[in-house]
Short mmCIF file of C-alpha atoms and ligand atoms in Angstrom, two decimals:
data_model
loop_
_atom_site.label_atom_id
_atom_site.label_comp_id
_atom_site.label_asym_id
_atom_site.label_seq_id
_atom_site.Cartn_x
_atom_site.Cartn_y
_atom_site.Cartn_z
CA MET A 1 113.87 119.02 134.08
CA ALA A 2 111.38 117.32 131.84
CA THR A 3 111.52 113.61 131.31
CA THR A 4 112.96 112.68 127.97
CA ALA A 5 111.66 109.22 127.22
CA LEU A 6 109.83 109.38 123.94
CA ASP A 7 107.38 106.89 122.63
CA LEU A 8 109.16 106.41 119.32
CA ALA A 9 106.04 105.33 117.49
CA ARG A 10 104.69 108.80 118.32
CA VAL A 11 107.60 110.75 116.85
CA ARG A 12 107.71 112.23 113.37
CA ASN A 13 110.92 113.78 112.08
CA ILE A 14 109.86 115.67 109.00
CA GLY A 15 111.03 118.26 106.54
CA ILE A 16 108.94 120.67 104.51
CA MET A 17 110.06 120.92 100.93
CA ALA A 18 108.93 123.34 98.28
CA HIS A 19 109.77 125.42 95.30
CA ILE A 20 110.61 128.94 96.43
CA ASP A 21 107.42 130.97 97.00
CA ALA A 22 105.12 127.93 97.09
CA GLY A 23 104.45 128.65 100.76
CA LYS A 24 106.94 126.63 102.78
CA THR A 25 107.47 129.40 105.34
CA THR A 26 103.77 130.18 105.67
CA THR A 27 102.89 126.50 106.04
CA THR A 28 105.60 126.01 108.65
CA GLU A 29 104.43 129.06 110.59
CA ARG A 30 100.84 127.80 110.48
CA ILE A 31 101.97 124.42 111.75
CA LEU A 32 103.83 126.02 114.63
CA PHE A 33 100.83 128.23 115.35
CA TYR A 34 98.34 125.37 115.39
CA THR A 35 100.57 122.96 117.27
CA GLY A 36 101.14 125.68 119.86
CA VAL A 37 97.41 126.24 120.25
CA ASN A 38 96.60 122.56 120.20
CA TYR A 39 99.28 121.63 122.72
CA LYS A 40 98.50 124.43 125.12
CA ILE A 41 94.82 123.62 125.07
CA GLY A 42 95.64 120.30 126.70
CA GLU A 43 97.61 121.99 129.46
CA VAL A 44 96.16 125.32 130.37
CA HIS A 45 92.86 127.11 130.34
CA GLU A 46 91.68 126.91 126.81
CA GLY A 47 90.62 130.44 125.96
CA ALA A 48 93.52 132.10 127.69
CA ALA A 49 96.10 129.90 126.04
CA THR A 50 94.72 130.58 122.60
CA MET A 51 94.65 134.29 123.29
CA ASP A 52 98.22 134.37 124.57
CA TRP A 53 99.41 132.60 121.52
CA MET A 54 97.44 134.86 119.19
CA GLU A 55 98.81 137.96 120.85
CA GLN A 56 102.33 136.65 120.68
CA GLU A 57 101.89 135.82 117.08
CA GLN A 58 100.45 139.18 116.23
CA GLU A 59 103.26 140.91 118.04
CA ARG A 60 106.24 139.22 116.54
CA GLY A 61 105.13 136.45 114.23
CA ILE A 62 106.07 132.87 114.82
CA THR A 63 109.05 132.07 112.72
CA ILE A 64 111.18 129.06 112.52
CA THR A 65 114.72 130.12 113.24
CA SER A 66 116.08 126.83 114.41
CA ALA A 67 117.59 123.98 112.38
CA ALA A 68 115.04 121.71 114.05
CA THR A 69 111.90 122.79 115.88
CA THR A 70 109.95 120.44 118.12
CA CYS A 71 106.17 120.71 118.33
CA HIS A 72 103.28 118.58 119.50
CA TRP A 73 100.08 117.53 117.82
CA THR A 74 97.25 115.67 119.47
CA LEU A 75 95.40 113.23 117.26
CA GLU A 76 92.58 111.15 118.69
CA ASP A 77 93.64 112.14 122.22
CA VAL A 78 97.21 110.94 121.76
CA ASP A 79 100.14 113.35 121.88
CA ASN A 80 102.64 113.19 119.03
CA THR A 81 106.03 114.87 118.86
CA ILE A 82 106.80 116.42 115.49
CA ASN A 83 110.33 117.63 114.81
CA ILE A 84 110.46 119.93 111.83
CA ILE A 85 113.89 119.90 110.29
CA ASP A 86 114.68 122.97 108.28
CA THR A 87 115.58 121.87 104.80
CA PRO A 88 117.47 124.65 103.00
CA GLY A 89 115.15 126.81 100.93
CA HIS A 90 117.36 127.28 97.94
CA VAL A 91 118.12 124.01 96.36
CA ASP A 92 121.71 124.42 95.39
CA PHE A 93 122.76 120.78 95.31
CA THR A 94 124.94 121.20 98.33
CA VAL A 95 125.83 118.56 100.81
CA GLU A 96 123.68 120.48 103.27
CA VAL A 97 120.48 119.67 101.41
CA GLU A 98 121.43 116.04 101.15
CA ARG A 99 122.30 115.92 104.81
CA SER A 100 119.03 117.46 105.93
CA LEU A 101 117.18 114.88 103.84
CA ARG A 102 119.15 112.16 105.47
CA VAL A 103 118.15 113.05 109.03
CA LEU A 104 114.42 113.20 108.38
CA ASP A 105 112.08 110.24 108.16
CA GLY A 106 109.38 111.82 106.02
CA ALA A 107 108.47 115.06 104.29
CA VAL A 108 105.64 117.34 103.28
CA THR A 109 105.99 118.72 99.75
CA VAL A 110 104.22 122.04 99.28
CA PHE A 111 103.06 123.09 95.82
CA ASP A 112 101.62 126.39 94.65
CA GLY A 113 98.07 125.65 93.50
CA VAL A 114 98.47 128.06 90.57
CA ALA A 115 101.99 127.18 89.39
CA GLY A 116 101.72 123.48 90.26
CA VAL A 117 104.87 121.40 90.05
CA GLU A 118 107.74 123.77 89.35
CA PRO A 119 111.31 122.89 88.33
CA GLN A 120 112.68 123.21 91.85
CA SER A 121 109.98 120.93 93.20
CA GLU A 122 111.14 118.33 90.70
CA THR A 123 114.71 118.63 91.92
CA VAL A 124 113.85 118.17 95.59
CA TRP A 125 111.47 115.37 94.70
CA ARG A 126 114.25 113.44 93.01
CA GLN A 127 116.62 114.07 95.88
CA ALA A 128 114.01 112.76 98.31
CA ASP A 129 113.56 109.70 96.08
CA ARG A 130 117.27 109.07 96.20
CA TYR A 131 117.24 109.18 99.98
CA GLY A 132 114.09 107.07 100.25
CA VAL A 133 112.06 109.76 102.06
CA PRO A 134 108.29 109.04 102.11
CA ARG A 135 106.22 112.10 101.25
CA ILE A 136 102.78 113.60 101.45
CA CYS A 137 101.82 116.56 99.27
CA PHE A 138 100.03 119.78 100.12
CA VAL A 139 98.63 121.80 97.22
CA ASN A 140 98.65 125.27 98.73
CA LYS A 141 97.22 128.66 97.71
CA LEU A 142 93.86 127.29 96.56
CA ASP A 143 92.43 130.71 97.37
CA ARG A 144 94.44 132.31 94.56
CA THR A 145 92.93 133.21 91.23
CA GLY A 146 93.79 130.50 88.76
CA ALA A 147 94.42 127.82 91.39
CA GLU A 148 93.47 124.36 90.16
CA PHE A 149 93.87 121.40 92.47
CA PHE A 150 93.38 118.67 89.89
CA ARG A 151 95.80 120.27 87.43
CA CYS A 152 98.45 120.03 90.13
CA VAL A 153 97.50 116.38 90.72
CA ASP A 154 98.04 115.72 86.98
CA MET A 155 101.42 117.45 87.17
CA ILE A 156 102.44 115.18 90.03
CA VAL A 157 101.92 112.31 87.60
CA ASP A 158 103.42 113.94 84.50
CA ARG A 159 106.34 115.85 85.95
CA LEU A 160 107.25 113.73 88.96
CA GLY A 161 106.24 110.33 87.69
CA ALA A 162 104.63 109.67 91.05
CA THR A 163 101.36 107.98 91.93
CA PRO A 164 99.24 110.58 93.71
CA LEU A 165 96.54 109.42 96.04
CA VAL A 166 93.90 112.13 96.11
CA MET A 167 92.79 112.35 99.74
CA GLN A 168 90.56 115.41 99.48
CA VAL A 169 88.33 117.17 96.98
CA PRO A 170 88.14 120.95 97.35
CA ILE A 171 84.78 122.62 97.95
CA GLY A 172 84.65 125.95 96.17
CA ALA A 173 87.59 127.58 94.49
CA GLU A 174 89.66 130.74 94.61
CA ALA A 175 87.97 133.43 96.74
CA ASP A 176 85.12 131.01 97.38
CA PHE A 177 87.29 128.14 98.63
CA GLN A 178 85.37 126.86 101.65
CA GLY A 179 86.67 123.47 102.62
CA VAL A 180 87.37 119.95 101.45
CA VAL A 181 85.71 116.58 101.29
CA ASP A 182 87.76 114.09 103.31
CA LEU A 183 87.66 110.99 101.13
CA VAL A 184 88.56 108.57 103.90
CA ARG A 185 85.89 109.70 106.31
CA MET A 186 83.49 110.78 103.56
CA LYS A 187 82.73 114.00 105.41
CA ALA A 188 83.17 117.64 104.51
CA LEU A 189 85.63 119.72 106.53
CA VAL A 190 84.52 123.32 106.43
CA TRP A 191 86.43 126.23 107.87
CA SER A 192 84.24 128.84 109.44
CA ALA A 193 85.24 132.46 109.95
CA GLU A 194 86.33 131.37 113.41
CA ALA A 195 89.06 129.22 111.88
CA ALA A 196 91.21 132.27 111.45
CA LYS A 197 91.24 132.64 115.24
CA GLY A 198 92.67 129.19 115.81
CA GLU A 199 89.44 127.21 115.98
CA MET A 200 89.21 123.80 114.38
CA TYR A 201 87.13 123.26 111.26
CA ASP A 202 83.57 121.91 111.31
CA VAL A 203 82.94 118.34 110.21
CA VAL A 204 79.66 118.20 108.27
CA ASP A 205 77.91 116.03 105.71
CA ILE A 206 79.14 116.30 102.14
CA PRO A 207 77.11 119.00 100.37
CA ALA A 208 74.76 117.67 97.68
CA THR A 209 76.76 119.57 95.04
CA HIS A 210 79.79 117.44 95.84
CA THR A 211 78.42 113.95 96.46
CA GLU A 212 79.05 112.76 92.94
CA ILE A 213 82.62 114.00 92.61
CA ALA A 214 83.35 112.72 96.13
CA GLN A 215 82.02 109.28 95.22
CA THR A 216 84.13 109.17 92.05
CA TRP A 217 87.33 110.09 93.85
CA ARG A 218 86.58 107.83 96.78
CA GLU A 219 86.33 104.89 94.37
CA LYS A 220 89.59 105.93 92.77
CA LEU A 221 91.22 106.13 96.17
CA VAL A 222 90.20 102.62 97.15
CA GLU A 223 91.20 101.30 93.74
CA THR A 224 94.62 102.98 93.75
CA ILE A 225 95.42 101.87 97.27
CA SER A 226 94.34 98.34 96.39
CA GLU A 227 96.89 98.28 93.58
CA HIS A 228 99.58 99.02 96.15
CA ASP A 229 98.49 96.94 99.06
CA GLU A 230 97.73 93.25 99.18
CA GLU A 231 95.36 93.40 102.10
CA MET A 232 93.30 96.08 100.35
CA MET A 233 93.41 94.18 97.09
CA GLU A 234 91.83 91.15 98.73
CA MET A 235 89.04 93.26 100.18
CA PHE A 236 88.60 95.05 96.87
CA LEU A 237 88.26 91.79 94.95
CA GLU A 238 85.74 90.53 97.46
CA GLY A 239 83.76 93.73 97.11
CA GLN A 240 84.25 94.72 100.77
CA GLU A 241 84.32 98.39 101.71
CA PRO A 242 87.34 99.09 103.95
CA SER A 243 86.83 100.79 107.30
CA GLU A 244 88.49 104.16 108.08
CA GLU A 245 91.14 102.40 110.17
CA GLN A 246 91.90 99.89 107.43
CA LEU A 247 92.26 102.68 104.89
CA PHE A 248 94.48 104.79 107.17
CA ALA A 249 96.74 101.80 107.76
CA ALA A 250 96.91 100.78 104.11
CA ILE A 251 97.74 104.31 102.92
CA ARG A 252 100.50 104.53 105.52
CA ARG A 253 101.96 101.16 104.54
CA ALA A 254 101.97 102.02 100.83
CA THR A 255 103.40 105.52 101.36
CA ILE A 256 106.30 104.19 103.40
CA ALA A 257 106.92 101.08 101.30
CA SER A 258 107.04 102.94 97.98
CA THR A 259 110.32 104.67 98.87
CA SER A 260 112.03 101.54 100.15
CA GLU A 261 115.13 100.11 98.52
CA GLU A 262 113.17 97.26 96.90
CA LYS A 263 110.64 99.61 95.31
CA LYS A 264 113.07 102.33 94.32
CA ASP A 265 112.36 101.94 90.63
CA GLU A 266 108.58 102.03 91.03
CA PRO A 267 106.60 105.28 91.21
CA THR A 268 106.57 107.00 94.60
CA PHE A 269 103.15 106.75 96.12
CA THR A 270 102.04 109.98 97.74
CA PRO A 271 98.83 111.07 99.48
CA VAL A 272 97.76 114.54 98.29
CA PHE A 273 96.01 117.19 100.41
CA CYS A 274 95.06 120.75 99.66
CA GLY A 275 94.18 124.09 101.16
CA THR A 276 95.58 127.51 101.86
CA ALA A 277 98.17 128.05 104.54
CA PHE A 278 97.68 131.76 104.18
CA LYS A 279 94.05 131.73 105.28
CA ASN A 280 94.45 128.84 107.72
CA LYS A 281 92.43 126.40 105.71
CA GLY A 282 93.83 122.92 105.50
CA VAL A 283 96.82 122.91 107.79
CA GLN A 284 95.14 120.99 110.63
CA PRO A 285 94.13 118.03 108.42
CA LEU A 286 97.67 118.16 107.04
CA LEU A 287 99.05 117.71 110.56
CA ASP A 288 96.72 114.76 111.11
CA ALA A 289 98.13 113.33 107.88
CA VAL A 290 101.74 113.81 109.01
CA VAL A 291 100.97 111.65 112.04
CA ARG A 292 98.84 109.13 110.15
CA TYR A 293 100.87 108.53 107.03
CA LEU A 294 104.50 109.49 107.58
CA PRO A 295 106.86 107.04 109.29
CA SER A 296 108.18 107.13 112.83
CA PRO A 297 111.87 106.44 113.55
CA LEU A 298 110.84 102.84 114.26
CA ASP A 299 109.86 102.32 110.65
CA ARG A 300 113.52 102.30 109.69
CA GLU A 301 114.48 98.87 110.81
CA VAL A 302 118.20 99.30 110.50
CA ILE A 303 120.52 102.24 110.17
CA GLU A 304 123.63 101.46 108.25
CA GLY A 305 127.03 102.83 109.04
CA HIS A 306 130.52 101.59 108.51
CA LYS A 307 133.56 100.64 110.47
CA VAL A 308 136.14 103.30 111.32
CA GLY A 309 138.84 103.21 108.66
CA ASP A 310 136.95 100.75 106.49
CA GLU A 311 134.03 102.00 104.43
CA SER A 312 133.32 98.56 103.04
CA THR A 313 132.50 96.95 106.40
CA VAL A 314 128.89 97.72 107.19
CA ILE A 315 127.77 98.15 110.79
CA GLU A 316 124.06 98.08 111.54
CA ARG A 317 122.25 99.88 114.33
CA ARG A 318 118.63 99.60 115.28
CA PRO A 319 116.47 102.56 116.42
CA ALA A 320 116.47 101.44 120.06
CA GLU A 321 117.83 102.73 123.35
CA THR A 322 119.38 99.36 124.10
CA GLU A 323 121.78 99.75 121.17
CA PRO A 324 125.12 101.57 121.45
CA LEU A 325 124.94 105.32 120.83
CA ALA A 326 125.11 106.49 117.23
CA ALA A 327 124.22 110.09 116.39
CA LEU A 328 124.82 112.37 113.43
CA ALA A 329 125.65 116.07 113.68
CA PHE A 330 123.78 117.74 110.84
CA LYS A 331 123.91 121.45 111.48
CA ILE A 332 125.88 123.91 113.55
CA MET A 333 124.26 127.19 114.49
CA SER A 334 125.13 130.10 116.64
CA ASP A 335 122.37 130.91 119.10
CA PRO A 336 122.26 134.51 120.37
CA HIS A 337 121.86 133.30 123.98
CA LEU A 338 123.58 129.94 124.08
CA GLY A 339 126.44 130.30 121.63
CA LYS A 340 127.46 127.35 119.49
CA LEU A 341 124.80 124.68 119.16
CA THR A 342 125.28 121.42 117.32
CA PHE A 343 122.07 119.86 116.01
CA VAL A 344 122.18 116.14 116.28
CA ARG A 345 119.95 113.28 115.28
CA VAL A 346 120.26 110.32 117.60
CA TYR A 347 119.78 107.09 115.65
CA SER A 348 120.43 104.54 118.37
CA GLY A 349 121.24 104.40 122.07
CA ARG A 350 121.04 107.36 124.44
CA MET A 351 123.18 110.46 124.83
CA GLU A 352 123.47 111.93 128.34
CA SER A 353 124.32 115.49 129.21
CA GLY A 354 127.76 115.52 130.84
CA SER A 355 128.85 112.22 129.34
CA ALA A 356 131.83 111.54 127.10
CA VAL A 357 131.27 110.28 123.58
CA LEU A 358 133.53 109.58 120.64
CA ASN A 359 133.61 111.61 117.47
CA SER A 360 134.38 108.52 115.45
CA VAL A 361 135.31 110.42 112.31
CA LYS A 362 138.04 112.46 114.03
CA GLY A 363 138.84 109.84 116.65
CA LYS A 364 138.38 112.48 119.37
CA LYS A 365 136.55 112.36 122.69
CA GLU A 366 133.84 114.98 123.06
CA ARG A 367 131.91 115.96 126.16
CA ILE A 368 128.16 116.47 125.77
CA GLY A 369 127.13 119.72 127.45
CA LYS A 370 123.55 120.82 127.91
CA ILE A 371 120.96 119.24 125.63
CA TYR A 372 117.94 121.17 124.36
CA ARG A 373 114.77 120.56 122.47
CA MET A 374 114.08 123.73 120.51
CA HIS A 375 110.45 124.83 120.35
CA ALA A 376 109.01 127.73 118.38
CA ASN A 377 108.69 129.96 121.43
CA LYS A 378 110.99 128.38 124.02
CA ARG A 379 113.84 125.95 124.50
CA GLU A 380 113.58 123.01 126.82
CA GLU A 381 116.64 121.60 128.57
CA ILE A 382 116.57 117.82 128.82
CA PRO A 383 118.99 115.52 130.64
CA SER A 384 119.46 113.13 127.75
CA ALA A 385 118.29 112.30 124.24
CA GLY A 386 117.50 108.86 122.90
CA ALA A 387 117.09 107.04 119.62
CA GLY A 388 114.79 108.96 117.27
CA ASP A 389 115.40 112.32 118.97
CA ILE A 390 116.55 115.48 117.26
CA VAL A 391 118.18 117.90 119.69
CA ALA A 392 120.61 120.78 120.01
CA VAL A 393 123.77 120.07 122.01
CA MET A 394 126.14 122.53 123.65
CA GLY A 395 129.78 121.99 124.38
CA LEU A 396 130.98 120.09 121.33
CA LYS A 397 134.39 121.47 120.39
CA ASP A 398 135.65 119.48 117.46
CA THR A 399 132.54 118.16 115.78
CA THR A 400 131.44 119.48 112.43
CA THR A 401 128.37 118.63 110.36
CA GLY A 402 128.22 115.16 108.92
CA GLU A 403 130.29 113.65 111.72
CA THR A 404 129.16 110.78 113.89
CA LEU A 405 129.11 110.72 117.67
CA SER A 406 129.23 107.21 118.99
CA ASP A 407 129.71 105.13 122.04
CA SER A 408 133.50 104.97 122.62
CA ALA A 409 133.50 101.20 122.93
CA ASN A 410 131.37 100.69 119.81
CA PRO A 411 132.45 103.22 117.22
CA VAL A 412 130.58 103.55 113.96
CA ILE A 413 130.59 106.11 111.15
CA LEU A 414 127.12 106.86 109.86
CA GLU A 415 127.85 108.93 106.83
CA SER A 416 130.20 108.04 104.07
CA MET A 417 132.44 110.88 103.05
CA THR A 418 131.61 110.51 99.41
CA PHE A 419 128.19 111.79 98.44
CA PRO A 420 126.36 110.61 95.35
CA ALA A 421 127.05 112.82 92.35
CA PRO A 422 124.70 115.83 92.30
CA VAL A 423 121.75 115.77 89.93
CA ILE A 424 122.23 118.48 87.34
CA GLN A 425 119.03 120.37 86.78
CA VAL A 426 117.99 120.89 83.18
CA ALA A 427 115.90 124.04 83.05
P1 LIG Z 501 108.36 130.04 100.59
O1 LIG Z 501 109.32 130.79 99.72
O2 LIG Z 501 108.01 128.71 99.99
O3 LIG Z 501 108.78 129.92 102.01
O4 LIG Z 501 106.97 130.84 100.52
P2 LIG Z 501 106.27 131.81 101.57
O5 LIG Z 501 105.63 131.03 102.65
O6 LIG Z 501 107.21 132.88 101.97
O7 LIG Z 501 105.10 132.38 100.67
C1 LIG Z 501 105.35 133.11 99.50
C2 LIG Z 501 104.28 134.15 99.31
O8 LIG Z 501 103.02 133.50 99.09
C3 LIG Z 501 104.08 135.03 100.52
O9 LIG Z 501 103.77 136.33 100.05
C4 LIG Z 501 102.88 134.42 101.23
O10 LIG Z 501 102.15 135.36 101.97
C5 LIG Z 501 102.07 133.90 100.06
N1 LIG Z 501 101.27 132.73 100.42
C6 LIG Z 501 101.64 131.63 101.13
N2 LIG Z 501 100.63 130.77 101.24
C7 LIG Z 501 99.57 131.31 100.58
C8 LIG Z 501 98.22 130.90 100.35
O11 LIG Z 501 97.77 129.84 100.76
N3 LIG Z 501 97.45 131.75 99.61
C9 LIG Z 501 97.91 132.93 99.12
N4 LIG Z 501 97.06 133.69 98.42
N5 LIG Z 501 99.16 133.36 99.34
C10 LIG Z 501 99.98 132.57 100.05
#
């Protein structure tokens, strides 16, 4: 069996949120496709692995059927684990949507480049604000007639009241959409015809036609980030140009901080990317951005729960294996091969297969059966799952969604039974 120890700083638990039809499914499928290719390249013979994956995809399509799918993305030679939590497509204000937001640490919001910010996107945006979920945006479908990246950026300001940080400038539009200028690296990323076959994009100098617009937006980027980050502000005032690393770090800090409790009333700060999931242009830089700018489980310093039988007594847990076990069941699914699977996010401690834990809500002992990480094309049995992990567990008899599994000697309840009142959408 595979080892389970995760480097928590290298884990991203994310959701993909969108208005219906904006391209959530397509983007997710592209992510699973590219992470499959990217991960296999590290392991097996390059060409063959890519081919296998392509053939598989052509045969049956890669679809996300699991409540949480684990994939891997290598950035600067380091492997990252990305768990994609399926947030319900139809926003119907149910507890299920709220719960899925609760178990993720960050999200990608997908917009349709033609329609821009639609009513449903506003609803999910506000829900994510309420749960303090940091977000990056992906303006999709730039290949479509009538797509307008900067109109969508304006709508992020006007409709969502957020502070967008434009990270890319598109090169070409509609049928002629060719690539983007990366405003941190000040390079053009251009997708060749080969990109459709799973190749990476080419990194080239910014075309002369785009140097001026790139310069303008680069200045805006540094200025906006400086308004949100003290370290950048100092450099800005001293007229120093930040390095790539300094910019990456500052954007990450500001993105995560803007959804914190202290800054709840200030605009949410969100890096904005663009492309077309459909034609495979833009999803790889988006994956880089997920790793660079969205938080890891370690960025949540404490997880609050409460004492059994007393909602007013707060119990804190830290995202560490040395803490007592605290895990939340967030979805129950029936797998055609395995039967009943309970999807669980482990917040603290470690959960071993075969061990006894306490369902602290029901006051019942439960035995943990087999534990799986669910991948797009396979499931991986693991002996245990630790803080930060999202896994599927077999064998739980009495646990329903929203219930906490904890260490018997240190019970805690993670979720209060009363949810905040739903936001009523005004059409
Ligand atoms: P979801 O409802 O948000 O999951 O949206 P889907 O991923 O199912 O996409 C909705 C429709 O838009 C489908 O017909 C997709 O093929 C199409 N689509 C998705 N992404 C793009 C894109 O980048 N460009 C174009 N032209 N069509 C796209």
